[in-house]
């Protein structure tokens, strides 16, 4: 049982390049989330999904797109990377049945945009 | 929208007790959670309060007062490994949304 995994762990991009971050969970969770965390800051929600085939915008969605074609996977895309998108990206998942909305986080992807 | 406030830093000595406060202003409220994050690691869930009162889990306790829009995390018998960032998070009132808003975190430093 791997929990939540993220690929890649580290990435360096040049301004204008594109990339996709992959998140996978094996807990059969309905909800999945993408956050970004800047140094010394909290977690800011980029996009989230309440089920396969559905996505919704979070607090800071501009410059990002997501897709959830399969229940276990949640992809985050950067179409044209900017230095302001340098951050640590965390994926998380939670169960519909959990009244606490307890979220299980992946190990993070450290992205640098030059 | 949601707004959470918690102190940015707290320092305590090993063996002591420390309390980390969290106040919130929300358009809807379903519950308050706490997460721990060690430097370079991922956040991990610690506790949840859906109703007023105290929840205890080992050395950690969490309290909620919905009428005061206030909660706290209490850490007892501090150990060096408790040095980490602690985030409070409010679950949105719309339970169908299944999402939470996180505070900016409190960095706890435990000294020998």
Tab-separated table of C-alpha atoms in Angstrom:
chain	number	residue	atom	x	y	z
A	1	UNK	CA	0.000	0.000	0.000
A	2	UNK	CA	1.977	3.000	-1.297
A	3	UNK	CA	-0.535	5.690	-0.294
A	4	UNK	CA	-0.045	8.822	-2.390
A	5	UNK	CA	2.860	8.978	-4.811
A	6	UNK	CA	4.082	11.875	-6.942
A	7	UNK	CA	6.231	11.976	-10.055
A	8	UNK	CA	8.747	13.548	-10.474
A	9	UNK	CA	10.328	14.462	-7.128
A	10	UNK	CA	12.442	17.287	-8.542
A	11	UNK	CA	12.340	19.277	-11.771
A	12	UNK	CA	14.018	22.344	-13.210
A	13	UNK	CA	12.290	24.151	-16.065
A	14	UNK	CA	13.083	27.151	-18.186
A	15	UNK	CA	10.537	29.936	-18.499
A	16	UNK	CA	7.928	29.018	-21.102
A	17	UNK	CA	8.437	25.259	-20.915
A	18	UNK	CA	5.579	22.941	-20.093
A	19	UNK	CA	5.345	19.925	-17.846
A	20	UNK	CA	2.904	17.561	-16.177
A	21	UNK	CA	3.036	16.408	-12.573
A	22	UNK	CA	1.498	13.025	-11.876
A	23	UNK	CA	-0.218	12.017	-8.652
A	24	UNK	CA	-1.448	8.510	-7.908
A	25	UNK	CA	-3.266	7.083	-4.897
A	26	UNK	CA	-4.132	3.490	-4.100
A	27	UNK	CA	-6.624	4.106	-1.280
A	28	UNK	CA	-9.696	4.381	-3.539
A	29	UNK	CA	-10.262	7.951	-2.356
A	30	UNK	CA	-12.871	10.066	-4.082
A	31	UNK	CA	-11.268	13.441	-3.415
A	32	UNK	CA	-7.905	14.590	-4.725
A	33	UNK	CA	-6.109	17.923	-4.436
A	34	UNK	CA	-3.143	19.847	-5.748
A	35	UNK	CA	-1.473	22.406	-3.449
A	36	UNK	CA	1.528	24.627	-3.739
A	37	UNK	CA	3.669	25.617	-0.770
A	38	UNK	CA	6.062	28.519	-0.943
A	39	UNK	CA	8.889	28.932	1.625
A	40	UNK	CA	7.566	29.685	5.089
A	41	UNK	CA	3.988	29.612	3.876
A	42	UNK	CA	0.980	27.409	4.206
A	43	UNK	CA	-0.654	25.235	1.598
A	44	UNK	CA	-2.612	26.972	-1.110
A	45	UNK	CA	-5.138	24.962	-3.074
A	46	UNK	CA	-4.632	25.065	-6.837
A	47	UNK	CA	-7.304	22.667	-8.130
A	48	UNK	CA	-9.215	19.766	-6.692
A	49	UNK	CA	-11.450	16.924	-7.778
A	50	UNK	CA	-14.427	15.330	-6.047
A	51	UNK	CA	-14.524	12.350	-8.361
A	52	UNK	CA	-13.379	10.783	-11.614
A	53	UNK	CA	-13.957	13.118	-14.527
A	54	UNK	CA	-14.604	16.200	-12.379
A	55	UNK	CA	-12.311	19.080	-11.451
A	56	UNK	CA	-12.760	22.457	-9.782
A	57	UNK	CA	-10.685	25.570	-9.200
A	58	UNK	CA	-9.094	26.269	-5.866
A	59	UNK	CA	-7.578	29.421	-4.456
A	60	UNK	CA	-4.729	29.887	-6.976
A	61	UNK	CA	-5.682	28.154	-10.267
A	62	UNK	CA	-4.189	30.587	-12.809
A	63	UNK	CA	-1.449	29.085	-14.962
A	64	UNK	CA	-2.393	25.485	-14.131
A	65	UNK	CA	-4.692	22.864	-15.588
A	66	UNK	CA	-5.715	19.483	-14.216
A	67	UNK	CA	-7.312	16.281	-15.348
A	68	UNK	CA	-8.744	13.265	-13.554
A	69	UNK	CA	-9.457	10.638	-16.166
A	70	UNK	CA	-9.042	7.788	-13.699
A	71	UNK	CA	-10.099	7.752	-10.062
A	72	UNK	CA	-6.611	6.933	-8.841
A	73	UNK	CA	-4.748	9.594	-10.849
A	74	UNK	CA	-4.749	13.384	-10.755
A	75	UNK	CA	-2.541	15.285	-13.201
A	76	UNK	CA	-1.369	18.876	-12.845
A	77	UNK	CA	-0.171	20.670	-15.961
A	78	UNK	CA	1.839	23.843	-16.421
A	79	UNK	CA	1.431	25.005	-20.011
A	80	UNK	CA	3.982	27.833	-19.946
A	81	UNK	CA	6.052	27.863	-16.784
A	82	UNK	CA	6.929	31.156	-15.080
A	83	UNK	CA	9.456	31.866	-12.283
A	84	UNK	CA	6.507	32.663	-9.990
A	85	UNK	CA	5.569	28.981	-10.208
A	86	UNK	CA	8.757	27.938	-8.455
A	87	UNK	CA	7.403	26.091	-5.434
A	88	UNK	CA	6.868	22.735	-3.783
A	89	UNK	CA	3.780	20.995	-5.103
A	90	UNK	CA	1.866	18.559	-2.939
A	91	UNK	CA	-0.850	16.207	-4.020
A	92	UNK	CA	-3.306	14.858	-1.469
A	93	UNK	CA	-6.340	12.608	-1.335
A	94	UNK	CA	-9.165	12.016	1.097
A	95	UNK	CA	-12.153	9.778	1.492
A	96	UNK	CA	-15.718	10.938	0.959
A	97	UNK	CA	-16.598	9.029	4.132
A	98	UNK	CA	-14.163	10.905	6.361
A	99	UNK	CA	-16.066	13.663	8.186
A	100	UNK	CA	-12.720	15.149	9.171
A	101	UNK	CA	-11.668	15.489	5.516
A	102	UNK	CA	-8.381	13.915	6.662
A	103	UNK	CA	-6.012	14.374	3.779
A	104	UNK	CA	-3.135	12.057	2.896
A	105	UNK	CA	-0.256	13.835	1.228
A	106	UNK	CA	2.326	12.713	-1.273
A	107	UNK	CA	6.040	13.473	-0.752
A	108	UNK	CA	5.966	16.590	-2.922
A	109	UNK	CA	7.548	17.780	-6.164
A	110	UNK	CA	10.167	20.503	-5.915
A	111	UNK	CA	9.908	22.652	-9.043
A	112	UNK	CA	12.301	25.421	-10.012
A	113	UNK	CA	11.545	27.661	-12.976
A	114	UNK	CA	14.511	29.643	-14.260
B	1	UNK	CA	-13.990	32.837	1.944
B	2	UNK	CA	-11.877	31.448	4.737
B	3	UNK	CA	-9.234	33.178	6.877
B	4	UNK	CA	-7.119	31.516	9.566
B	5	UNK	CA	-4.627	33.066	11.945
B	6	UNK	CA	-1.976	31.279	13.949
B	7	UNK	CA	1.336	32.453	15.433
B	8	UNK	CA	4.277	32.187	13.063
B	9	UNK	CA	6.764	30.825	15.605
B	10	UNK	CA	6.784	29.212	19.039
B	11	UNK	CA	9.799	28.068	21.059
B	12	UNK	CA	9.764	25.733	24.055
B	13	UNK	CA	12.105	23.435	25.944
B	14	UNK	CA	12.109	19.677	26.003
B	15	UNK	CA	9.600	18.257	28.458
B	16	UNK	CA	7.477	21.403	28.542
B	17	UNK	CA	3.895	22.006	27.362
B	18	UNK	CA	3.100	24.300	24.449
B	19	UNK	CA	-0.197	25.575	23.051
B	20	UNK	CA	-0.623	26.698	19.434
B	21	UNK	CA	-3.709	28.823	18.845
B	22	UNK	CA	-5.785	29.156	15.711
B	23	UNK	CA	-8.578	31.641	15.081
B	24	UNK	CA	-10.686	31.523	11.970
B	25	UNK	CA	-13.205	33.530	10.009
B	26	UNK	CA	-15.196	31.429	7.608
B	27	UNK	CA	-18.246	31.653	5.409
B	28	UNK	CA	-19.073	28.084	6.426
B	29	UNK	CA	-17.576	25.746	8.984
B	30	UNK	CA	-17.584	22.005	9.333
B	31	UNK	CA	-14.565	21.240	11.499
B	32	UNK	CA	-10.994	22.137	12.484
B	33	UNK	CA	-8.024	19.894	11.789
B	34	UNK	CA	-4.343	20.010	12.666
B	35	UNK	CA	-1.422	18.813	10.568
B	36	UNK	CA	2.264	18.406	11.315
B	37	UNK	CA	5.005	18.966	8.766
B	38	UNK	CA	8.678	18.296	9.375
B	39	UNK	CA	11.182	20.307	7.391
B	40	UNK	CA	11.354	18.931	3.846
B	41	UNK	CA	8.527	16.485	4.454
B	42	UNK	CA	4.856	16.156	3.680
B	43	UNK	CA	2.064	17.283	6.023
B	44	UNK	CA	0.545	14.536	8.149
B	45	UNK	CA	-2.824	14.599	9.871
B	46	UNK	CA	-2.822	14.939	13.669
B	47	UNK	CA	-6.355	15.576	14.876
B	48	UNK	CA	-9.857	16.798	14.098
B	49	UNK	CA	-12.538	18.625	16.086
B	50	UNK	CA	-16.030	18.663	14.663
B	51	UNK	CA	-17.706	19.549	17.947
B	52	UNK	CA	-16.769	21.854	20.819
B	53	UNK	CA	-14.413	20.426	23.378
B	54	UNK	CA	-11.161	18.595	23.774
B	55	UNK	CA	-9.883	15.653	21.752
B	56	UNK	CA	-6.889	13.772	23.119
B	57	UNK	CA	-4.468	11.602	21.174
B	58	UNK	CA	-1.478	10.587	23.256
B	59	UNK	CA	0.706	13.606	24.001
B	60	UNK	CA	-1.328	15.785	21.652
B	61	UNK	CA	-4.724	17.344	22.380
B	62	UNK	CA	-6.857	19.655	20.294
B	63	UNK	CA	-9.617	21.977	21.427
B	64	UNK	CA	-12.419	23.758	19.610
B	65	UNK	CA	-14.842	26.518	20.551
B	66	UNK	CA	-17.156	27.189	17.631
B	67	UNK	CA	-18.824	30.137	19.347
B	68	UNK	CA	-15.409	31.841	19.631
B	69	UNK	CA	-14.158	30.638	16.205
B	70	UNK	CA	-11.098	29.422	18.038
B	71	UNK	CA	-9.126	26.292	18.531
B	72	UNK	CA	-5.753	25.177	19.800
B	73	UNK	CA	-3.309	22.313	19.641
B	74	UNK	CA	-1.688	21.322	22.930
B	75	UNK	CA	1.549	19.378	22.904
B	76	UNK	CA	2.701	17.875	26.187
B	77	UNK	CA	6.006	16.364	27.267
B	78	UNK	CA	7.731	17.993	24.335
B	79	UNK	CA	10.393	16.014	22.552
B	80	UNK	CA	13.054	17.198	20.126
B	81	UNK	CA	11.252	15.341	17.335
B	82	UNK	CA	8.230	17.614	17.838
B	83	UNK	CA	10.182	20.441	16.191
B	84	UNK	CA	8.106	20.990	13.047
B	85	UNK	CA	5.499	23.242	11.502
B	86	UNK	CA	1.905	22.859	12.630
B	87	UNK	CA	-1.026	23.906	10.458
B	88	UNK	CA	-4.637	24.367	11.403
B	89	UNK	CA	-7.158	23.750	8.655
B	90	UNK	CA	-10.860	24.491	8.385
B	91	UNK	CA	-13.091	22.159	6.459
B	92	UNK	CA	-15.509	24.066	4.251
B	93	UNK	CA	-19.128	24.148	5.237
B	94	UNK	CA	-20.116	22.647	1.915
B	95	UNK	CA	-19.473	18.987	2.666
B	96	UNK	CA	-19.893	18.089	-0.984
B	97	UNK	CA	-16.808	20.112	-1.783
B	98	UNK	CA	-14.625	17.999	0.499
B	99	UNK	CA	-11.914	20.610	0.831
B	100	UNK	CA	-10.144	22.545	3.556
B	101	UNK	CA	-8.345	25.866	3.903
B	102	UNK	CA	-4.975	25.823	5.682
B	103	UNK	CA	-3.403	28.451	7.908
B	104	UNK	CA	0.127	29.660	7.227
B	105	UNK	CA	1.539	27.414	9.925
B	106	UNK	CA	3.373	27.753	13.241
B	107	UNK	CA	7.016	26.734	13.422
B	108	UNK	CA	7.696	25.021	16.732
B	109	UNK	CA	11.291	24.828	17.896
B	110	UNK	CA	12.016	22.531	20.823
B	111	UNK	CA	15.257	23.269	22.631
B	112	UNK	CA	17.185	20.920	24.926
